[in-house]
Amino acid sequence: MQTRLKLLAVFLPILLTSKMALSQVNYDESKVPPLYLPSIFISEKGKVIDSKEDWENHRRPEIFRLFESEVYGQIPKDIDQVSFEVNERANHEFNSIAKLEEVDIKIQRGDGSHVMRLNVFLPKESDGPYPIILLINHRAPEEDGSLAEEGYWPVAELIERGFATASFHAETVAPDDTTRYVNGILSNLYPEQKEKSDGLKALGAWGWGAIRAMDYFEQHEGINASKSILVGHSRSGKAALWASANDPRWAITYANESGCGGAALSKRKFGETVEIINNRFTHWFAENFRKYNGAEELLPLDQHMLPALIAPRAVYYASAKADEWADPKGEYLGLQIGSEVFSRIYAKESPFKTNWEELNGPVSSNTLGYHIREGEHGLFWVDWEIFLEFAKKSLGI
Ligand code: GTR
């Protein structure tokens, strides 16, 4: 009886708070707390940052370290060897227009090794080199070859427009599951990361997968890796942003409806909150991120600093009007405020002069872009179509 009471005393408050957290999801703009965002341009020691040198050598590393320690956890850089086993598959659904390379990327580190599967489609007609679009895929658990879901990964349309396109499934690096996520690179390559409060978690592992895919693209004669685009939708959008902050080889990063812990400002507490996401997806973020459950005001950073880490490389966000859970306005604001690094440090003018409420179509420069469309959460052909206009302009193709 005593133990039961004790258990009840421990679990009841947890149950109540998680229930409360969900019932208190805020969708009312008038209830958004006043926004006090940490400044991108004032260093931890209080120095005003206004030069490229101070940004790249001092402030950027500070902000990077904050995201690593407080939000996503590390993406380990340490590998001893990477090799590629390529199988060109003859029969596949895009046979008439594309070549399919099924690539097993083998990574070794010390006594550990891991193999991840990447699928690459290249236009069949000429030799390229082609710009490449990589989609991180957390959908459908099938083998990657059959993941060319209409709209979500529109292989034929991308090939017809002269892009090569590739995808790997989350499962091949870290399963998207609260307990199974360790059954991938975490156990095979980086077991010591499991013990750390800023250790690698699933989002970082998917980002690591994108980095390995880039290793493959860079040595591929048919691929122009300097014109590379990293795309992720929703949870994979969060991973794409963090991957690109870690790996400067991506020319464009496109986060579609990445929401809480991705594009959207956490301190607005609109839609999904830090507490909700940490409680539901315990395997996505670093353990340290839980310190901010219900206490976003204590975060020493916010998501406006994430596109700033990617500058001056191109960043594109997209939202959907009915996707309030992801806080479309918070996504736009994050990029709008983050774009100040592009303009003040890199003299790349921001296209975000308009308030989110007054947007009436996509807005973009060569380096930054945003669109919001009608409808629900999802990555659809309409999103690709608008994005590709930006991508072509940005890459000069
Ligand atoms: C939701 C989650 C979001 C978003 C989404 C998705 O359930 O709360 O943060 O990542 O899943 O990936 O589709």
PDB file of N, CA and C and ligand atoms in Angstrom, residues 138 234-235 238 272 277 280-281 284 325 377, ligand 1:
ATOM      1  N   HIS A 138      11.357  10.270 -43.266  1.00  0.00           N
ATOM      2  CA  HIS A 138      10.991   9.544 -42.047  1.00  0.00           C
ATOM      3  C   HIS A 138       9.658   8.807 -42.231  1.00  0.00           C
ATOM      4  N   SER A 234       8.805  18.568 -41.854  1.00  0.00           N
ATOM      5  CA  SER A 234       8.413  18.339 -40.472  1.00  0.00           C
ATOM      6  C   SER A 234       9.574  17.863 -39.610  1.00  0.00           C
ATOM      7  N   ARG A 235       9.501  16.676 -39.006  1.00  0.00           N
ATOM      8  CA  ARG A 235      10.613  16.257 -38.141  1.00  0.00           C
ATOM      9  C   ARG A 235      11.914  16.166 -38.936  1.00  0.00           C
ATOM     10  N   LYS A 238      13.492  19.580 -39.242  1.00  0.00           N
ATOM     11  CA  LYS A 238      14.307  19.946 -38.069  1.00  0.00           C
ATOM     12  C   LYS A 238      15.714  19.367 -38.249  1.00  0.00           C
ATOM     13  N   GLU A 272       2.516  23.467 -30.869  1.00  0.00           N
ATOM     14  CA  GLU A 272       3.357  22.500 -30.146  1.00  0.00           C
ATOM     15  C   GLU A 272       4.423  23.221 -29.313  1.00  0.00           C
ATOM     16  N   ILE A 277       6.690  18.348 -27.096  1.00  0.00           N
ATOM     17  CA  ILE A 277       7.547  17.602 -28.031  1.00  0.00           C
ATOM     18  C   ILE A 277       8.541  16.707 -27.277  1.00  0.00           C
ATOM     19  N   ARG A 280       6.666  13.646 -25.837  1.00  0.00           N
ATOM     20  CA  ARG A 280       6.155  12.682 -26.810  1.00  0.00           C
ATOM     21  C   ARG A 280       7.277  12.028 -27.605  1.00  0.00           C
ATOM     22  N   PHE A 281       8.277  12.803 -27.939  1.00  0.00           N
ATOM     23  CA  PHE A 281       9.373  12.277 -28.765  1.00  0.00           C
ATOM     24  C   PHE A 281      10.665  12.350 -27.961  1.00  0.00           C
ATOM     25  N   TRP A 284      14.224  12.489 -29.784  1.00  0.00           N
ATOM     26  CA  TRP A 284      14.605  13.437 -30.833  1.00  0.00           C
ATOM     27  C   TRP A 284      15.708  14.412 -30.408  1.00  0.00           C
ATOM     28  N   TRP A 325      -0.348  23.806 -35.537  1.00  0.00           N
ATOM     29  CA  TRP A 325       0.495  23.039 -34.605  1.00  0.00           C
ATOM     30  C   TRP A 325       1.961  23.419 -34.790  1.00  0.00           C
ATOM     31  N   HIS A 377      -0.951  20.220 -42.999  1.00  0.00           N
ATOM     32  CA  HIS A 377       0.432  19.783 -42.843  1.00  0.00           C
ATOM     33  C   HIS A 377       0.773  18.705 -43.877  1.00  0.00           C
TER      34      HIS A 377
HETATM   35  C1  GTR B   1       4.235  15.782 -35.103  1.00  0.00           C
HETATM   36  C2  GTR B   1       5.212  16.506 -34.242  1.00  0.00           C
HETATM   37  C3  GTR B   1       5.795  17.634 -35.018  1.00  0.00           C
HETATM   38  C4  GTR B   1       6.210  17.226 -36.410  1.00  0.00           C
HETATM   39  C5  GTR B   1       5.318  16.173 -37.032  1.00  0.00           C
HETATM   40  C6  GTR B   1       5.862  15.423 -38.234  1.00  0.00           C
HETATM   41  O1  GTR B   1       3.537  14.811 -34.470  1.00  0.00           O
HETATM   42  O2  GTR B   1       4.554  16.962 -33.112  1.00  0.00           O
HETATM   43  O3  GTR B   1       6.850  18.232 -34.311  1.00  0.00           O
HETATM   44  O4  GTR B   1       7.529  16.860 -36.453  1.00  0.00           O
HETATM   45  O5  GTR B   1       4.963  15.214 -36.145  1.00  0.00           O
HETATM   46  O6  GTR B   1       7.034  15.053 -38.304  1.00  0.00           O
HETATM   47  O7  GTR B   1       5.073  15.183 -39.145  1.00  0.00           O
END
